[in-house]
Amino acid sequence: MPVYVPYMEKRVFAILICTYILSICTLNAQVLTSEDSLASGLIERHQTTVLSGYGEAKYGLDTKRQSAEARLMRVVLFVGHKFSNNISLFTELELENALVAGANNDEGGGKGLGGISMEQAFLKFNFNPSLYLVAGLFIPRIGFLNENHLPTTFNGVDRPYLEQQIIPSVWREVGVGLYGQVRDVPGLNYSLALTNGLNSGNFSSSTGIGGGKQLGQATDGINLAVSGSLLYYFHNFRIQASAYLGGSTALEKRVADSLLLDGGAFGNPVSLGEMNVSYNHGPVNIRAIATYIHVAHASEINRAFANNTAEELYGAYGEVAYDLFYRYYKGEKMLAVFGRYEWMDLSAKVPSNGIDNPANRKQYLIGGLTYKPVRGVAVKADYVRRITGEFNPALIVTPFPQRVPYFKDNGFVNVGVAYNF
Amino acid sequence: MVSRRIFIKSGCAACLGLSGASLLNACATRLPMVKLSPDAGRVLTVPETSFVEGVEMLVVRTNTLENDILLRKVGERYLALYLHCTHEGVGLTPTAERIYCHAHGSVFDLEGQVVKEPAFEPLKTFKTEFNNHQILIYLT
């Protein structure tokens, strides 16, 4: 039975509650913004919690299909906690596409198309200031964007396509990683990681190995992966090379045996190599990356899963950007004009039981602007021209009119906003 | 006609060769490190003699702090920068020109000012004092 409180008593009660909450916040406040994290290394304060985050939204128009998308692509909340000078926690919780909802919700039954996931959740153990180990769900250092994916730090409304389609985007797995600096060579960093492997059952011709990410949900098989990187800062250059080798049979042994797949730790291995270089001096920013993937025994994966896995994939891109505001604001504000060319082949080599698809040979020409009124906020606009080969009609399984028309030469107009704090 | 695969392999090999040559060159400019005793306390003492001829900056390590300090000699003064990224607290990589966060890409100049985000705030600096051939760094 509800208890009715007179109006004045409600107000007094509300004031008391607010006062109590404020006093708790004032007395015990340990939640800091990233600005306050300056203090987190001081000797007096051994435990601190840091709040941070980023997000991005876009409007994209497909000029050929005459169709547009307006999406809140992602909102990510970072919470970090320092337990001591040697042990810290890093977590990132991501909501993609704005809404995850069931049938019985206020936003309309079943409209939720989004996803909630942990982007990172790991503990960091410092051996010394030059060497630390992470354990949990983390992002190994592969490519430019995998580790540094904050939307205010790259040009273009969308992440570079190569680092979505060839190198899986924000590719996190469960494992341990060792990160260090080489003292004798200033600027040289290295990393070495041991994680769970990929799931080749989710590979595909059009998305490469990206669908095989297990994202902290690996439940079957004993497959593992090792990856390592060298990162070197030299004058105005940042040079990185990384490699990955991992088993792709995410099945327990009896199931793998029944499918005639190697269910060992490095069974049906996927190897990836990439190298990237960036140059930044004053208003000029240039970056380039090349990557190559080899899927050993792709024919056995195709035989087991009929997913048309390619044996080889590769690609590269180069980008040049110039900050028109640099002369006046030295990076505090930015208006960058940029151009990027991307080229990739997701079906560079197809096994005998696969089907080649020339549409997987892609080129992207991107030109646009990135405006930053202040560090941490970006307004972006770009035009993307995508040129591919013909779509192989043998791979069309959905008849007209359900099938989305495919255009070899298409253009996209995108605008977006992004933040990071 | 060179195939794309050969082109990529050749390009990568050339880049690796270039970076290897750069590494050898960089070996000559190793940053000296001064390791202080565990009971160094809140006032760190670095001997002036640590700055031998040609050395304009060095790394100071003490277990009192989570990360190192970059101590620079700028003319007659000493600048002590805390190598702790103001973004998410990762230890920074100092070089002769800039200071880098290897984890998330922040870049700082040798005065500790932000050159490139995601960090927004400059590096923390500690007060220094030169006294009796010793450089004193006050952590408070």
Coordinates of C-alpha atoms in Angstrom, one line a residue:
Chain A
M1 CA 0.0 0.0 0.0
P2 CA 1.5 3.4 -1.0
V3 CA 2.5 5.8 1.8
Y4 CA 1.5 9.4 1.0
V5 CA 3.8 12.1 2.4
P6 CA 2.6 15.7 2.6
Y7 CA 4.0 18.1 0.1
M8 CA 6.2 20.1 2.6
E9 CA 7.6 16.9 4.1
K10 CA 8.5 15.7 0.6
R11 CA 10.5 18.9 0.0
V12 CA 12.3 18.6 3.3
F13 CA 13.0 15.0 2.6
A14 CA 14.4 15.8 -0.8
I15 CA 16.6 18.5 0.5
L16 CA 18.0 16.2 3.2
I17 CA 18.7 13.5 0.6
C18 CA 20.5 16.0 -1.7
T19 CA 22.5 17.4 1.2
Y20 CA 23.5 14.0 2.2
I21 CA 24.6 13.0 -1.3
L22 CA 26.6 16.3 -1.7
S23 CA 28.3 15.8 1.6
I24 CA 29.4 12.3 0.7
C25 CA 30.7 13.5 -2.7
T26 CA 32.6 16.4 -1.0
L27 CA 34.1 14.3 1.7
N28 CA 34.9 11.1 -0.2
A29 CA 35.3 12.3 -3.8
Q30 CA 37.9 10.1 -5.5
V31 CA 36.4 10.2 -9.0
L32 CA 38.6 12.3 -11.2
T33 CA 38.5 13.5 -14.7
S34 CA 41.5 12.9 -16.8
E35 CA 42.7 16.4 -16.1
D36 CA 42.8 15.4 -12.4
S37 CA 44.6 12.2 -13.2
L38 CA 47.8 14.4 -13.0
A39 CA 47.6 13.7 -9.4
S40 CA 47.2 10.0 -9.7
G41 CA 51.0 9.4 -9.6
L42 CA 51.6 11.4 -6.4
I43 CA 52.9 9.6 -3.4
E44 CA 50.1 10.8 -1.1
R45 CA 47.3 9.4 -3.1
H46 CA 47.8 5.8 -3.8
Q47 CA 44.2 5.0 -4.9
T48 CA 42.4 7.1 -7.5
T49 CA 39.6 6.5 -10.0
V50 CA 39.6 8.1 -13.4
L51 CA 36.6 8.7 -15.6
S52 CA 37.0 9.3 -19.3
G53 CA 35.2 8.4 -22.5
Y54 CA 34.6 9.0 -26.2
G55 CA 31.8 8.9 -28.8
E56 CA 30.9 9.6 -32.3
A57 CA 27.8 10.1 -34.5
K58 CA 27.4 10.3 -38.3
Y59 CA 25.1 11.1 -41.1
G60 CA 26.1 9.2 -44.3
L61 CA 24.5 9.5 -47.7
D62 CA 24.9 6.7 -50.3
T63 CA 24.7 8.7 -53.5
K64 CA 23.9 5.7 -55.8
R65 CA 21.3 4.0 -53.6
Q66 CA 19.8 7.3 -52.5
S67 CA 19.8 6.1 -49.0
A68 CA 21.2 7.6 -45.8
E69 CA 22.1 6.5 -42.3
A70 CA 22.0 8.7 -39.2
R71 CA 23.6 6.8 -36.4
L72 CA 25.1 7.4 -33.0
M73 CA 27.9 5.0 -33.8
R74 CA 29.3 4.5 -30.3
V75 CA 29.5 5.9 -26.8
V76 CA 32.3 4.5 -24.7
L77 CA 32.8 5.1 -21.0
F78 CA 36.3 4.6 -19.6
V79 CA 36.7 3.9 -15.9
G80 CA 40.2 3.3 -14.5
H81 CA 41.3 2.7 -11.0
K82 CA 44.7 2.8 -9.5
F83 CA 45.1 0.4 -6.6
S84 CA 48.7 1.2 -6.0
N85 CA 51.7 2.5 -7.8
N86 CA 52.1 -1.0 -9.3
I87 CA 48.6 -2.2 -10.0
S88 CA 45.9 -0.4 -12.0
L89 CA 42.6 -1.3 -13.7
F90 CA 41.5 -0.1 -17.1
T91 CA 37.9 -0.7 -18.4
E92 CA 36.0 0.5 -21.4
L93 CA 32.3 -0.1 -21.8
E94 CA 30.9 0.5 -25.2
L95 CA 27.3 1.0 -26.5
E96 CA 27.1 0.8 -30.2
N97 CA 24.3 2.2 -32.3
A98 CA 22.5 3.9 -29.5
L99 CA 19.8 1.4 -28.5
V100 CA 19.7 -2.1 -27.2
A101 CA 16.1 -3.0 -26.3
G102 CA 13.8 -5.9 -26.0
A103 CA 10.2 -6.1 -27.1
N104 CA 8.8 -4.5 -23.9
N105 CA 10.5 -1.1 -23.7
D106 CA 9.5 2.5 -23.9
E107 CA 11.4 3.1 -27.2
G108 CA 9.2 0.8 -29.3
G109 CA 9.1 -3.0 -29.4
G110 CA 12.2 -4.7 -30.8
K111 CA 13.8 -1.6 -32.3
G112 CA 17.1 -2.0 -30.6
L113 CA 19.8 -2.8 -33.1
G114 CA 22.8 -1.8 -31.0
G115 CA 25.2 -3.7 -28.9
I116 CA 26.8 -3.4 -25.6
S117 CA 30.3 -4.8 -25.1
M118 CA 33.4 -4.5 -23.1
E119 CA 36.0 -2.9 -25.3
Q120 CA 38.7 -3.4 -22.7
A121 CA 38.9 -4.7 -19.1
F122 CA 42.3 -5.5 -17.8
L123 CA 44.7 -5.2 -14.9
K124 CA 48.0 -3.6 -15.4
F125 CA 51.0 -4.7 -13.3
N126 CA 54.0 -2.4 -13.4
F127 CA 57.4 -4.2 -12.9
N128 CA 59.1 -0.8 -13.2
P129 CA 58.4 2.4 -15.1
S130 CA 59.7 0.9 -18.3
L131 CA 58.0 -2.5 -18.2
Y132 CA 54.5 -3.7 -17.4
L133 CA 52.2 -6.6 -17.9
V134 CA 48.5 -6.5 -18.7
A135 CA 46.1 -9.3 -18.1
G136 CA 42.4 -9.6 -19.0
L137 CA 40.5 -8.3 -22.1
F138 CA 42.9 -6.0 -24.0
I139 CA 43.8 -4.8 -27.5
P140 CA 47.1 -6.0 -28.8
R141 CA 49.2 -3.5 -30.7
I142 CA 48.4 -4.2 -34.4
G143 CA 48.0 -1.4 -36.9
F144 CA 47.4 2.3 -36.2
L145 CA 43.9 2.3 -35.0
N146 CA 43.4 -0.9 -33.2
E147 CA 45.0 0.5 -30.0
N148 CA 44.5 4.3 -30.7
H149 CA 40.9 4.4 -31.9
L150 CA 39.7 7.6 -30.3
P151 CA 37.6 9.3 -33.0
T152 CA 39.2 12.7 -32.5
T153 CA 42.6 11.4 -33.4
F154 CA 42.0 10.2 -36.9
N155 CA 40.7 11.9 -40.0
G156 CA 37.5 10.8 -41.7
V157 CA 34.0 10.2 -40.3
D158 CA 34.6 6.4 -40.6
R159 CA 37.7 4.6 -39.4
P160 CA 40.0 3.8 -42.3
Y161 CA 38.5 1.0 -44.2
L162 CA 41.6 -1.1 -44.3
E163 CA 41.7 -1.1 -40.5
Q164 CA 38.1 -2.4 -40.5
Q165 CA 38.2 -4.9 -43.3
I166 CA 41.7 -6.4 -43.3
I167 CA 42.9 -5.7 -39.8
P168 CA 40.0 -6.2 -37.5
S169 CA 38.9 -3.0 -35.9
V170 CA 39.3 -2.7 -32.1
W171 CA 40.5 -6.3 -32.0
R172 CA 40.5 -7.4 -28.4
E173 CA 40.9 -10.8 -26.9
V174 CA 41.6 -12.3 -23.5
G175 CA 45.2 -12.9 -22.5
V176 CA 48.3 -11.3 -21.2
G177 CA 50.6 -8.7 -22.8
L178 CA 54.0 -7.4 -21.9
Y179 CA 54.9 -3.8 -22.8
G180 CA 58.2 -2.2 -22.4
Q181 CA 60.7 0.4 -23.5
V182 CA 64.3 -0.4 -24.6
R183 CA 66.4 1.8 -22.4
D184 CA 69.5 1.7 -24.7
V185 CA 67.5 3.0 -27.7
P186 CA 65.5 6.0 -26.7
G187 CA 62.1 5.9 -28.5
L188 CA 62.0 2.2 -29.0
N189 CA 59.0 0.3 -27.5
Y190 CA 58.0 -3.3 -27.8
S191 CA 55.1 -5.5 -26.9
L192 CA 54.5 -9.2 -26.8
A193 CA 51.0 -10.7 -26.2
L194 CA 49.5 -14.2 -25.7
T195 CA 45.8 -14.4 -26.2
N196 CA 43.1 -16.7 -27.3
G197 CA 42.9 -17.3 -31.1
L198 CA 40.3 -16.6 -33.7
N199 CA 37.2 -18.5 -34.7
S200 CA 37.5 -19.5 -38.3
G201 CA 33.9 -20.5 -38.4
N202 CA 33.0 -16.8 -38.6
F203 CA 35.4 -15.9 -41.3
S204 CA 33.9 -14.8 -44.6
S205 CA 34.8 -13.7 -48.0
S206 CA 33.5 -10.1 -47.6
T207 CA 34.7 -9.4 -44.1
G208 CA 37.9 -11.4 -44.0
I209 CA 39.0 -12.6 -40.6
G210 CA 37.2 -9.9 -38.7
G211 CA 34.2 -12.0 -37.9
G212 CA 36.5 -14.4 -36.2
K213 CA 37.3 -12.1 -33.3
Q214 CA 36.1 -13.6 -30.1
L215 CA 36.0 -10.4 -28.0
G216 CA 36.2 -12.0 -24.7
Q217 CA 33.7 -14.7 -25.4
A218 CA 35.9 -17.6 -26.4
T219 CA 34.3 -20.7 -24.9
D220 CA 35.5 -23.6 -27.1
G221 CA 38.8 -25.0 -28.3
I222 CA 42.4 -24.5 -27.1
N223 CA 43.6 -22.2 -29.8
L224 CA 46.0 -19.5 -28.9
A225 CA 47.7 -16.6 -30.6
V226 CA 50.9 -14.7 -30.1
S227 CA 51.5 -11.2 -31.3
G228 CA 54.4 -8.8 -31.0
S229 CA 55.3 -5.3 -32.1
L230 CA 58.1 -2.9 -32.3
L231 CA 57.3 0.8 -32.1
Y232 CA 60.0 3.4 -32.7
Y233 CA 59.8 7.2 -32.4
F234 CA 62.6 8.8 -34.4
H235 CA 62.7 12.6 -35.0
N236 CA 59.2 13.3 -36.4
F237 CA 58.5 9.7 -37.4
R238 CA 56.6 7.0 -35.7
I239 CA 57.5 3.6 -37.1
Q240 CA 55.7 0.4 -36.1
A241 CA 55.8 -3.2 -37.2
S242 CA 53.7 -5.9 -35.8
A243 CA 53.0 -9.6 -36.4
Y244 CA 50.4 -12.0 -35.3
L245 CA 50.2 -15.8 -35.4
G246 CA 47.2 -17.6 -34.1
G247 CA 45.2 -20.9 -34.3
S248 CA 41.8 -20.5 -35.7
T249 CA 39.9 -23.6 -34.7
A250 CA 37.7 -22.5 -31.8
L251 CA 36.2 -25.9 -31.3
E252 CA 36.7 -28.6 -28.8
K253 CA 38.8 -31.5 -30.0
R254 CA 36.0 -34.0 -30.8
V255 CA 34.1 -31.5 -32.9
A256 CA 37.3 -30.3 -34.7
D257 CA 38.1 -34.0 -35.4
S258 CA 34.7 -34.6 -36.8
L259 CA 35.2 -31.6 -39.2
L260 CA 38.7 -32.8 -40.1
L261 CA 40.2 -29.6 -38.6
D262 CA 43.4 -29.3 -36.6
G263 CA 42.1 -28.5 -33.2
G264 CA 45.6 -27.8 -31.7
A265 CA 46.7 -24.5 -30.1
F266 CA 48.0 -23.2 -33.4
G267 CA 45.8 -25.4 -35.7
N268 CA 44.8 -23.8 -39.0
P269 CA 46.9 -20.8 -38.3
V270 CA 46.3 -17.2 -39.3
S271 CA 49.4 -15.0 -39.7
L272 CA 49.3 -11.3 -40.1
G273 CA 52.0 -8.8 -40.6
E274 CA 51.8 -5.1 -40.8
M275 CA 54.0 -2.1 -40.9
N276 CA 53.0 1.6 -40.5
V277 CA 54.8 4.9 -40.5
S278 CA 53.6 8.3 -39.7
Y279 CA 55.3 11.7 -40.0
N280 CA 54.1 14.7 -38.1
H281 CA 55.8 18.1 -38.3
G282 CA 54.0 21.3 -37.7
P283 CA 50.8 21.4 -39.8
V284 CA 51.8 18.3 -41.9
N285 CA 50.7 14.9 -41.0
I286 CA 51.4 11.9 -43.2
R287 CA 50.7 8.3 -42.5
A288 CA 50.9 5.0 -44.4
I289 CA 50.3 1.4 -43.6
A290 CA 50.6 -1.9 -45.4
T291 CA 49.4 -5.3 -44.2
Y292 CA 49.3 -8.9 -45.3
I293 CA 47.3 -11.9 -44.0
H294 CA 47.8 -15.5 -44.7
V295 CA 45.2 -18.1 -43.7
A296 CA 46.9 -21.5 -43.8
H297 CA 44.6 -24.4 -44.7
A298 CA 41.8 -22.1 -45.9
S299 CA 40.5 -24.9 -48.0
E300 CA 40.0 -27.0 -44.9
I301 CA 38.1 -24.1 -43.3
N302 CA 35.9 -23.8 -46.4
R303 CA 35.3 -27.5 -46.4
A304 CA 34.2 -27.4 -42.7
F305 CA 32.2 -24.2 -42.7
A306 CA 31.5 -23.3 -46.4
N307 CA 32.3 -19.6 -45.6
N308 CA 34.5 -18.9 -48.6
T309 CA 37.5 -18.0 -46.7
A310 CA 40.4 -16.6 -48.7
E311 CA 43.9 -17.8 -48.3
E312 CA 45.6 -14.4 -48.7
L313 CA 44.4 -10.8 -48.0
Y314 CA 46.4 -7.6 -48.2
G315 CA 46.1 -3.9 -48.6
A316 CA 47.6 -0.5 -47.9
Y317 CA 46.7 3.1 -47.5
G318 CA 48.4 6.5 -47.4
E319 CA 47.0 9.7 -46.0
V320 CA 48.2 13.3 -46.2
A321 CA 46.7 16.0 -44.0
Y322 CA 47.5 19.7 -43.5
D323 CA 46.3 21.8 -40.6
L324 CA 45.2 25.2 -41.9
F325 CA 45.0 26.7 -38.4
Y326 CA 48.4 25.5 -37.2
R327 CA 50.1 28.8 -37.9
Y328 CA 47.7 30.6 -35.5
Y329 CA 46.8 28.0 -32.9
K330 CA 49.7 25.4 -32.9
G331 CA 47.3 22.5 -32.6
E332 CA 45.0 23.9 -29.9
K333 CA 42.4 24.4 -32.6
M334 CA 42.6 22.6 -35.9
L335 CA 41.1 22.7 -39.4
A336 CA 42.7 19.9 -41.3
V337 CA 42.2 19.1 -44.9
F338 CA 43.1 15.6 -45.8
G339 CA 43.2 13.1 -48.6
R340 CA 43.6 9.3 -48.3
Y341 CA 43.9 6.5 -50.8
E342 CA 43.2 2.9 -49.7
W343 CA 43.6 -0.2 -51.7
M344 CA 42.9 -3.7 -50.6
D345 CA 42.1 -7.2 -51.8
L346 CA 40.2 -9.5 -49.5
S347 CA 40.3 -12.3 -52.0
A348 CA 43.9 -12.1 -53.1
K349 CA 44.3 -15.8 -53.2
V350 CA 41.3 -18.1 -53.0
P351 CA 41.7 -21.9 -52.4
S352 CA 40.4 -24.4 -55.0
N353 CA 37.1 -24.9 -53.1
G354 CA 36.5 -21.1 -52.7
I355 CA 34.8 -18.7 -55.0
D356 CA 36.6 -15.6 -56.1
N357 CA 34.8 -12.3 -55.8
P358 CA 36.3 -9.3 -57.7
A359 CA 34.1 -7.0 -55.6
N360 CA 36.6 -7.7 -52.8
R361 CA 39.2 -5.8 -54.7
K362 CA 38.6 -2.3 -53.5
Q363 CA 39.9 1.2 -53.8
Y364 CA 38.8 4.1 -51.7
L365 CA 39.5 7.7 -52.4
I366 CA 38.6 9.9 -49.4
G367 CA 38.9 13.6 -49.1
G368 CA 37.6 15.8 -46.3
L369 CA 37.9 18.2 -43.4
T370 CA 38.4 17.8 -39.7
Y371 CA 37.6 20.8 -37.6
K372 CA 38.5 20.9 -33.9
P373 CA 37.3 24.0 -32.1
V374 CA 39.1 22.6 -29.1
R375 CA 41.2 19.5 -28.4
G376 CA 38.8 16.6 -27.7
V377 CA 36.0 17.7 -30.0
A378 CA 35.9 17.1 -33.8
V379 CA 33.5 18.0 -36.5
K380 CA 34.2 16.0 -39.6
A381 CA 33.0 15.9 -43.2
D382 CA 34.3 13.8 -46.1
Y383 CA 33.5 12.4 -49.5
V384 CA 34.3 8.7 -50.1
R385 CA 34.5 7.2 -53.5
R386 CA 34.6 3.4 -53.6
I387 CA 35.7 1.5 -56.6
T388 CA 35.6 -2.3 -56.8
G389 CA 35.5 -5.1 -59.2
E390 CA 32.2 -6.7 -60.3
F391 CA 30.3 -8.7 -57.8
N392 CA 30.5 -12.4 -58.7
P393 CA 26.9 -13.4 -59.6
A394 CA 27.7 -17.0 -58.4
L395 CA 27.7 -15.6 -54.9
I396 CA 24.2 -14.0 -55.1
V397 CA 21.8 -16.0 -53.2
T398 CA 19.1 -13.4 -52.5
P399 CA 16.8 -12.8 -55.5
F400 CA 15.5 -9.4 -56.7
P401 CA 14.0 -7.3 -55.2
Q402 CA 15.3 -8.2 -51.8
R403 CA 18.9 -8.1 -52.9
V404 CA 20.5 -4.8 -52.4
P405 CA 21.9 -3.5 -55.7
Y406 CA 25.7 -3.5 -55.9
F407 CA 27.5 -0.5 -57.5
K408 CA 31.1 -0.9 -58.6
D409 CA 31.7 2.8 -58.4
N410 CA 29.9 4.5 -55.6
G411 CA 30.1 7.7 -53.7
F412 CA 29.3 8.5 -50.1
V413 CA 28.9 11.9 -48.4
N414 CA 29.5 11.8 -44.6
V415 CA 29.4 14.3 -41.8
G416 CA 30.0 13.5 -38.2
V417 CA 30.8 14.7 -34.7
A418 CA 33.2 13.1 -32.2
Y419 CA 34.4 13.7 -28.7
N420 CA 37.0 12.4 -26.3
F421 CA 37.6 13.5 -22.8
Chain B
M1 CA 56.1 -6.0 -64.2
V2 CA 56.3 -6.2 -60.4
S3 CA 53.4 -7.9 -58.7
R4 CA 51.6 -6.2 -55.9
R5 CA 52.8 -8.8 -53.4
I6 CA 56.4 -8.4 -54.4
F7 CA 55.9 -4.6 -54.2
I8 CA 54.5 -4.8 -50.7
K9 CA 57.3 -7.2 -49.6
S10 CA 60.0 -5.0 -51.1
G11 CA 58.4 -1.9 -49.5
C12 CA 58.3 -3.5 -46.1
A13 CA 61.9 -4.8 -46.4
A14 CA 63.0 -1.3 -47.3
C15 CA 61.1 0.3 -44.4
L16 CA 62.6 -2.3 -42.0
G17 CA 66.1 -1.6 -43.4
L18 CA 65.5 2.2 -42.9
S19 CA 64.2 1.8 -39.4
G20 CA 67.1 -0.6 -38.6
A21 CA 69.6 2.0 -39.8
S22 CA 67.8 4.6 -37.7
L23 CA 68.0 2.4 -34.6
L24 CA 71.7 2.0 -35.0
N25 CA 72.0 5.8 -35.2
A26 CA 69.9 6.3 -32.2
C27 CA 71.9 3.9 -30.1
A28 CA 74.5 6.7 -29.8
T29 CA 72.1 9.0 -28.0
R30 CA 71.1 6.8 -25.1
L31 CA 69.4 8.7 -22.3
P32 CA 71.3 8.3 -19.0
M33 CA 69.4 7.1 -16.0
V34 CA 69.9 8.0 -12.3
K35 CA 68.4 5.4 -10.0
L36 CA 67.8 6.7 -6.5
S37 CA 67.7 4.6 -3.4
P38 CA 64.3 3.3 -2.2
D39 CA 64.3 5.7 0.8
A40 CA 64.9 8.8 -1.4
G41 CA 61.8 10.4 0.2
R42 CA 60.0 13.5 -1.1
V43 CA 63.1 15.5 -2.1
L44 CA 65.2 13.7 -4.7
T45 CA 68.8 14.6 -4.9
V46 CA 70.7 14.2 -8.2
P47 CA 74.4 15.0 -8.4
E48 CA 75.4 17.7 -10.8
T49 CA 78.0 15.4 -12.1
S50 CA 75.2 13.3 -13.6
F51 CA 75.1 15.9 -16.4
V52 CA 78.4 15.1 -18.0
E53 CA 79.5 17.0 -21.1
G54 CA 77.0 16.6 -23.9
V55 CA 74.2 15.4 -21.7
E56 CA 71.3 17.8 -21.5
M57 CA 68.7 15.5 -20.1
L58 CA 68.4 12.3 -18.1
V59 CA 65.9 10.0 -16.5
V60 CA 65.5 9.9 -12.8
R61 CA 63.9 6.7 -11.3
T62 CA 62.7 6.3 -7.8
N63 CA 60.3 3.8 -6.4
T64 CA 58.5 6.6 -4.7
L65 CA 56.7 7.4 -8.0
E66 CA 54.9 5.2 -10.4
N67 CA 56.8 6.6 -13.4
D68 CA 60.1 8.2 -14.1
I69 CA 61.1 11.9 -14.1
L70 CA 62.8 13.5 -17.1
L71 CA 65.3 16.0 -15.8
R72 CA 66.4 18.6 -18.3
K73 CA 69.1 21.2 -18.1
V74 CA 67.8 24.3 -19.9
G75 CA 70.5 27.0 -19.7
E76 CA 71.1 27.5 -16.0
R77 CA 67.8 26.0 -14.8
Y78 CA 66.6 22.4 -14.4
L79 CA 63.2 21.2 -15.5
A80 CA 61.8 18.1 -13.9
L81 CA 58.9 16.6 -16.0
Y82 CA 56.9 13.7 -14.7
L83 CA 56.7 11.0 -17.4
H84 CA 53.1 10.1 -16.6
C85 CA 50.6 10.7 -19.4
T86 CA 47.8 13.1 -18.4
H87 CA 45.4 11.0 -20.4
E88 CA 45.3 7.7 -18.7
G89 CA 48.5 7.6 -16.6
V90 CA 50.7 5.4 -18.8
G91 CA 54.4 5.9 -18.5
L92 CA 55.9 8.0 -21.3
T93 CA 58.7 7.5 -23.8
P94 CA 61.1 10.4 -23.9
T95 CA 63.3 11.1 -27.0
A96 CA 65.6 13.9 -27.9
E97 CA 62.8 15.9 -29.5
R98 CA 59.5 14.9 -27.9
I99 CA 57.8 12.8 -25.3
Y100 CA 55.4 10.1 -26.5
C101 CA 52.7 7.9 -25.1
H102 CA 53.1 4.6 -26.7
A103 CA 49.7 3.4 -25.6
H104 CA 47.3 6.0 -26.9
G105 CA 49.4 8.4 -29.1
S106 CA 49.6 11.6 -27.0
V107 CA 52.6 13.7 -27.8
F108 CA 54.3 16.3 -25.6
D109 CA 57.1 18.7 -26.2
L110 CA 60.2 18.9 -24.0
E111 CA 58.5 21.6 -22.0
G112 CA 55.7 19.2 -21.2
Q113 CA 53.1 21.0 -23.3
V114 CA 50.6 18.9 -25.3
V115 CA 51.5 18.6 -29.0
K116 CA 48.9 16.0 -29.8
E117 CA 45.9 14.6 -28.0
P118 CA 44.2 12.5 -26.5
A119 CA 45.9 14.1 -23.6
F120 CA 44.7 17.7 -22.9
E121 CA 46.8 18.7 -19.9
P122 CA 50.5 19.4 -19.9
L123 CA 52.8 17.1 -18.0
K124 CA 53.3 17.7 -14.3
T125 CA 56.5 19.5 -13.4
F126 CA 58.3 19.3 -10.1
K127 CA 60.0 22.2 -8.5
T128 CA 63.8 22.0 -8.7
E129 CA 66.6 23.7 -6.9
F130 CA 70.4 23.7 -7.4
N131 CA 72.3 23.7 -4.2
N132 CA 75.9 22.7 -3.4
H133 CA 76.4 20.8 -6.7
Q134 CA 73.2 18.9 -6.2
I135 CA 69.9 19.2 -8.1
L136 CA 67.0 18.9 -5.7
I137 CA 63.6 17.8 -7.0
Y138 CA 60.7 18.4 -4.7
L139 CA 57.9 15.9 -5.2
T140 CA 55.4 17.8 -3.1

